[in-house]
Tab-separated table of C-alpha atoms and ligand atoms in Angstrom:
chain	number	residue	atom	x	y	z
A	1	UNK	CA	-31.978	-12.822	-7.704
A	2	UNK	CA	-34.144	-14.090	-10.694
A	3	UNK	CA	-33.188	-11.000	-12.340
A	4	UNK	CA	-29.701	-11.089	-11.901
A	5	UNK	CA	-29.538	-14.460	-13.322
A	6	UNK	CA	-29.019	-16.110	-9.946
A	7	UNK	CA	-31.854	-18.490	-9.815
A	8	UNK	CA	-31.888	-21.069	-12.140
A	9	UNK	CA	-34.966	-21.806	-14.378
A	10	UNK	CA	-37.863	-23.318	-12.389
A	11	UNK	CA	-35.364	-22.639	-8.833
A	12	UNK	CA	-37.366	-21.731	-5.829
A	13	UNK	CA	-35.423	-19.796	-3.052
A	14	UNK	CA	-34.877	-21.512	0.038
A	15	UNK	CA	-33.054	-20.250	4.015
A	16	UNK	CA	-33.428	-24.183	5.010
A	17	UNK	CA	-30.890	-26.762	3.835
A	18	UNK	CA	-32.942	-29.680	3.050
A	19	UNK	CA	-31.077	-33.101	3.246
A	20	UNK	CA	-31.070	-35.657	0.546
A	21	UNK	CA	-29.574	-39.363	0.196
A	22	UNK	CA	-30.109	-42.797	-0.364
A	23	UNK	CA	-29.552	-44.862	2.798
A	24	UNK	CA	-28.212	-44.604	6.332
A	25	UNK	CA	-25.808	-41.847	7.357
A	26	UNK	CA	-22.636	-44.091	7.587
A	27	UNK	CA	-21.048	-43.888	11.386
A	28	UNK	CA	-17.166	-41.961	11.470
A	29	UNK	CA	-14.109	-43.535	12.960
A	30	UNK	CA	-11.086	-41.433	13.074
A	31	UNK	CA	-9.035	-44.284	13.634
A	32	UNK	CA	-10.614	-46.332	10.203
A	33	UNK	CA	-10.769	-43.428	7.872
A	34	UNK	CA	-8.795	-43.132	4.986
A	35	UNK	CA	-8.761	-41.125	1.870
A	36	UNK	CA	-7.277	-41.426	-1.715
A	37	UNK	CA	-6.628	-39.818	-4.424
A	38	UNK	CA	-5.802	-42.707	-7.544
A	39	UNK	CA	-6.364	-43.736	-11.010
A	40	UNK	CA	-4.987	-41.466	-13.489
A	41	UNK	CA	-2.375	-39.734	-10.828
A	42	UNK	CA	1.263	-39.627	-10.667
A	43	UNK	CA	1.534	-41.729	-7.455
A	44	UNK	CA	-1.340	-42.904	-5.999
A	45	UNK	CA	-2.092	-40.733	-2.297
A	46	UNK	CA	-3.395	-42.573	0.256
A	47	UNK	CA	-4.373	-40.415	4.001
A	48	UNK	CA	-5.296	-41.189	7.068
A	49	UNK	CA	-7.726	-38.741	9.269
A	50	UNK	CA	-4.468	-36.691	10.648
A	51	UNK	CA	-3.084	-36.302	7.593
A	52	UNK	CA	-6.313	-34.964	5.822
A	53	UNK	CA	-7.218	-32.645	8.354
A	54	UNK	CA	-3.640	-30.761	7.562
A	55	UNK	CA	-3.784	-30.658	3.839
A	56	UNK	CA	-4.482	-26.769	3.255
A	57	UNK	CA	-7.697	-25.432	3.775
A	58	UNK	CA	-9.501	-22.693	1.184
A	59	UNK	CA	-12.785	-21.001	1.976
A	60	UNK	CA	-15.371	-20.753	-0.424
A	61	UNK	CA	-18.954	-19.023	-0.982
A	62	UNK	CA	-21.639	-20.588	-3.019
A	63	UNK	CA	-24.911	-20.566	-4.625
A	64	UNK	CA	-25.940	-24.314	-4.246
A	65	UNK	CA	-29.197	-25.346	-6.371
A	66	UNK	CA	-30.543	-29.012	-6.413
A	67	UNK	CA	-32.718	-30.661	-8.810
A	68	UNK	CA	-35.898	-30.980	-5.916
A	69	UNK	CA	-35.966	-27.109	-7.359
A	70	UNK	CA	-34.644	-25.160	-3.973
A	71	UNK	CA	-31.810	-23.175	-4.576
A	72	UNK	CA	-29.605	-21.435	-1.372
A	73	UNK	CA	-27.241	-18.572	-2.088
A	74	UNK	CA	-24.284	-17.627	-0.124
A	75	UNK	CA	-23.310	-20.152	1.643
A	76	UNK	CA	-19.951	-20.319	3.365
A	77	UNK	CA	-17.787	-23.231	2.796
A	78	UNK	CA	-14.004	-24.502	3.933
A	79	UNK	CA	-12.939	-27.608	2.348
A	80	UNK	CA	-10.021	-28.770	0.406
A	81	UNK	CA	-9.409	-27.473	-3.394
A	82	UNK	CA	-8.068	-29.630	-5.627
A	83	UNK	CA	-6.550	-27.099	-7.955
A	84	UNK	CA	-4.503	-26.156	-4.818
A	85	UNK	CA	-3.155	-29.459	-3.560
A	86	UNK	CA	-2.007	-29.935	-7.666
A	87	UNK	CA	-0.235	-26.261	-7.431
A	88	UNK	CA	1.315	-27.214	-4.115
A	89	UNK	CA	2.875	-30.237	-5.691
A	90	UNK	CA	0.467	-32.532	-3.033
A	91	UNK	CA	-1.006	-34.250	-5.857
A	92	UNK	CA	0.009	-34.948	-9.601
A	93	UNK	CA	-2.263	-35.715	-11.785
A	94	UNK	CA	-1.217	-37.593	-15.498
A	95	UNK	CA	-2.384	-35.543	-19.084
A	96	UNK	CA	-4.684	-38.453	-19.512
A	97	UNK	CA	-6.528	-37.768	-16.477
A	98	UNK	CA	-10.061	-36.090	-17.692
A	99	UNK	CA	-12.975	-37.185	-15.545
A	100	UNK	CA	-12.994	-37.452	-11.607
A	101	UNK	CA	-15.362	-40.322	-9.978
A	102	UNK	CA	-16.045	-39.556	-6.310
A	103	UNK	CA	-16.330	-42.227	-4.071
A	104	UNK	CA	-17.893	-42.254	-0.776
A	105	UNK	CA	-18.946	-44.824	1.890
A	106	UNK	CA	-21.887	-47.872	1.135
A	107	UNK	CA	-20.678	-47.872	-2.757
A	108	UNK	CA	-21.942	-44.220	-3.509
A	109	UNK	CA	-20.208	-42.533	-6.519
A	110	UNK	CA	-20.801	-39.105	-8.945
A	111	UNK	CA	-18.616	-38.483	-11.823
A	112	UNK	CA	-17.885	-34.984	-12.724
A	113	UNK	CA	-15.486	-33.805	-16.158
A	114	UNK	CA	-12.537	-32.868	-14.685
A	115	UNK	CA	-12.458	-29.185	-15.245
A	116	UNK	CA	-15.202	-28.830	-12.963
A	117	UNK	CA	-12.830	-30.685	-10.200
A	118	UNK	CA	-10.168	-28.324	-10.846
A	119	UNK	CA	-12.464	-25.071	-10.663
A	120	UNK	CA	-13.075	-23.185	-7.574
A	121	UNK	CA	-16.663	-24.601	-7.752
A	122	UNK	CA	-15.736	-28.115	-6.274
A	123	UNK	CA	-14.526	-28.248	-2.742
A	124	UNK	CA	-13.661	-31.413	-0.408
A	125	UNK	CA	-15.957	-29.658	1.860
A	126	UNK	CA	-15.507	-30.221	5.703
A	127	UNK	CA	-17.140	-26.798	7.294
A	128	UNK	CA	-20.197	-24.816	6.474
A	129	UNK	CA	-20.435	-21.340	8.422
A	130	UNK	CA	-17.847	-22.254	10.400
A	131	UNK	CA	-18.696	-25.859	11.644
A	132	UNK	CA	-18.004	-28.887	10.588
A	133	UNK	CA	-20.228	-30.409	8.370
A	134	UNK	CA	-23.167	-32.196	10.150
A	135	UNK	CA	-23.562	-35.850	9.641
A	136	UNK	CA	-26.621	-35.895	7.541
A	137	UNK	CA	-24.906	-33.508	5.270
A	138	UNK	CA	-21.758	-35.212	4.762
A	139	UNK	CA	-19.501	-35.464	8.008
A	140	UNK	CA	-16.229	-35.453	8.012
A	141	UNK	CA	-15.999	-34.550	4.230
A	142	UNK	CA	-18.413	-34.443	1.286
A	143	UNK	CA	-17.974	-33.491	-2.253
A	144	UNK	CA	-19.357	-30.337	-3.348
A	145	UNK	CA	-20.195	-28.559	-6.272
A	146	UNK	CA	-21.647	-24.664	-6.309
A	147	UNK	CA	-21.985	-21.843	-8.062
A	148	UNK	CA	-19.531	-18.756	-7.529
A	149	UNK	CA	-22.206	-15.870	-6.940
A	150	UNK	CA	-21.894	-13.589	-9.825
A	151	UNK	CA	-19.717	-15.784	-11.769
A	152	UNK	CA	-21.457	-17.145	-14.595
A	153	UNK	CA	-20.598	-20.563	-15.568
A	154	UNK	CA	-20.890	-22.693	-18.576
A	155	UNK	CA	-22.397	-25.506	-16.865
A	156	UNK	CA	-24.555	-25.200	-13.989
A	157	UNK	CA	-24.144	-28.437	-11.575
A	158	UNK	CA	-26.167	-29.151	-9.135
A	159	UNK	CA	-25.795	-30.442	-5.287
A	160	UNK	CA	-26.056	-34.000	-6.453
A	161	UNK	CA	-22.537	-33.855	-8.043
A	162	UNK	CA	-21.291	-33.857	-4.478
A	163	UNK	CA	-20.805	-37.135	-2.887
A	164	UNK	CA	-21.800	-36.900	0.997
A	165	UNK	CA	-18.698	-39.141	3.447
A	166	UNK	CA	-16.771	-39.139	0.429
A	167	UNK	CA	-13.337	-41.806	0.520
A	168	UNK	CA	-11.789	-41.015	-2.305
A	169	UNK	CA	-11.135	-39.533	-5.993
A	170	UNK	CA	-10.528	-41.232	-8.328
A	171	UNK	CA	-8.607	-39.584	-11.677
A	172	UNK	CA	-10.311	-41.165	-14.960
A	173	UNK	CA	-9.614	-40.931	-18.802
A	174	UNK	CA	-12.938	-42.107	-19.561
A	175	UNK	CA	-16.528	-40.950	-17.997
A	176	UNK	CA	-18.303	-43.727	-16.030
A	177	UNK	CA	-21.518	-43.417	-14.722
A	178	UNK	CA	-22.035	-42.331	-11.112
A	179	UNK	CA	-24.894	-43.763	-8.792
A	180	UNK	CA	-28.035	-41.868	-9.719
A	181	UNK	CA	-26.877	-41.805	-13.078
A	182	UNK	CA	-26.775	-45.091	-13.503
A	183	UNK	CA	-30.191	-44.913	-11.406
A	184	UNK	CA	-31.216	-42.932	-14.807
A	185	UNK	CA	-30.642	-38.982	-13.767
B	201	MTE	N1	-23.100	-40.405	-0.325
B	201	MTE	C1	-24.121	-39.790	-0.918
B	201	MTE	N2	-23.960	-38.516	-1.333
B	201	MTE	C2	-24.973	-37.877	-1.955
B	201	MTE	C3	-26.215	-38.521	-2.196
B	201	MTE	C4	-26.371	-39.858	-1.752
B	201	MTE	O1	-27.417	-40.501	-1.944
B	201	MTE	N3	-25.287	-40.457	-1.104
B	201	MTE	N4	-27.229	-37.829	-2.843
B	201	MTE	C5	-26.876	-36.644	-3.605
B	201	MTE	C6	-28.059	-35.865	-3.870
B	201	MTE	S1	-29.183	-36.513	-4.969
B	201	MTE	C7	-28.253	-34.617	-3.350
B	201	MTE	S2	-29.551	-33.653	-3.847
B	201	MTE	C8	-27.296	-34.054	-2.371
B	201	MTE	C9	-28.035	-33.456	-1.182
B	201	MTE	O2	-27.136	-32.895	-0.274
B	201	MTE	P1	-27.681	-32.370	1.128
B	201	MTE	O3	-28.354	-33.550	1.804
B	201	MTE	O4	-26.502	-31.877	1.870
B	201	MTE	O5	-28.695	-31.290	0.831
B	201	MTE	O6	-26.363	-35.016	-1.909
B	201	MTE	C10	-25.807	-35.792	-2.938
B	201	MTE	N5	-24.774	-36.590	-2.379
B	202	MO	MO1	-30.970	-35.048	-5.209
């Protein structure tokens, strides 16, 4: 894998998934859950639990790597992509849009540029190997960010660019910092 290019400078290879965040896993209500797309959009998209569970789903397989130095590869993924919801007309996004800021429950954010967004590396994720997401990793949806395996990339980003119980996007024309970068990462 080193060889190939796979793992990442100073990247140890891990089989676990190790779980990372900063405060409680935040309890799911069906009935209370909303998500929205806003800012620098067309017309703002508000949807409840129903509705988000029907947008169209895309599979996706990933090498993730995190910062704690443990890279996983091939991991299988189902989420919502954002480049499709924008081809299926779901979501319209304005020319001035060119960051995304995800926002998830207890005030956690993580801004991305918004090419990465619109890639096939970013996923509303809401399965891994063919489960839903468990709660400590992100239940019902989390942001996520991987590598495509044999697709290099400009920019590597790391698993921290995914916000776990993520709320909404929001569409920015200026970068703002996220929670742990404002925290200094
Ligand atoms: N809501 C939320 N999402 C978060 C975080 C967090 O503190 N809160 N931490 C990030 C960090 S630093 C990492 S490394 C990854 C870890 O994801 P995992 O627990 O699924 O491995 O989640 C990211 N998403
Ligand atoms: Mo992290």
């Amino acid at each position: 894998m080193r060889k190939e290019g796979r793992l990442p400078p100073g990247q140890v290879l891990t089989e676990k998934f190790p779980v990372l965040h900063y405060g409680p896993i935040p309890a799911f209500d069906p009935q209370n859950w909303d998500f929205s797309f806003w800012g620098e959009v067309e017309k703002p998209l508000k949807l409840n639990w129903e509705e988000f569970s029907r947008l169209p789903h895309t599979r996706a397989t990933y090498d993730l790597h995190c910062v704690t130095r443990w890279s996983k590869f091939d991991t299988h993924w189902e989420g919502v992509s954002i480049k499709t919801l924008i081809d299926e007309g779901l979501l319209v996004i304005k020319p001035s849009a060119r960051f995304v800021i995800q926002h998830a429950e207890h005030g956690f954010s993580a801004n991305l540029p918004l090419e990465i967004v619109l890639s096939e590396r970013f996923l509303l994720a809401t399965h891994m190997d063919g489960q839903p997401i468990t709660p400590e990793h992100g239940f019902p949806v989390r942001g996520l960010v991987g590598a495509v395996p044999g697709q290099q990339a400009e920019q590597d980003v790391y698993l921290w660019k995914g916000a776990k119980w993520i709320r909404s996007l929001e569409f920015a024309s200026q970068d703002r910092k996220g929670f742990w970068e404002m925290a200094g990462y």
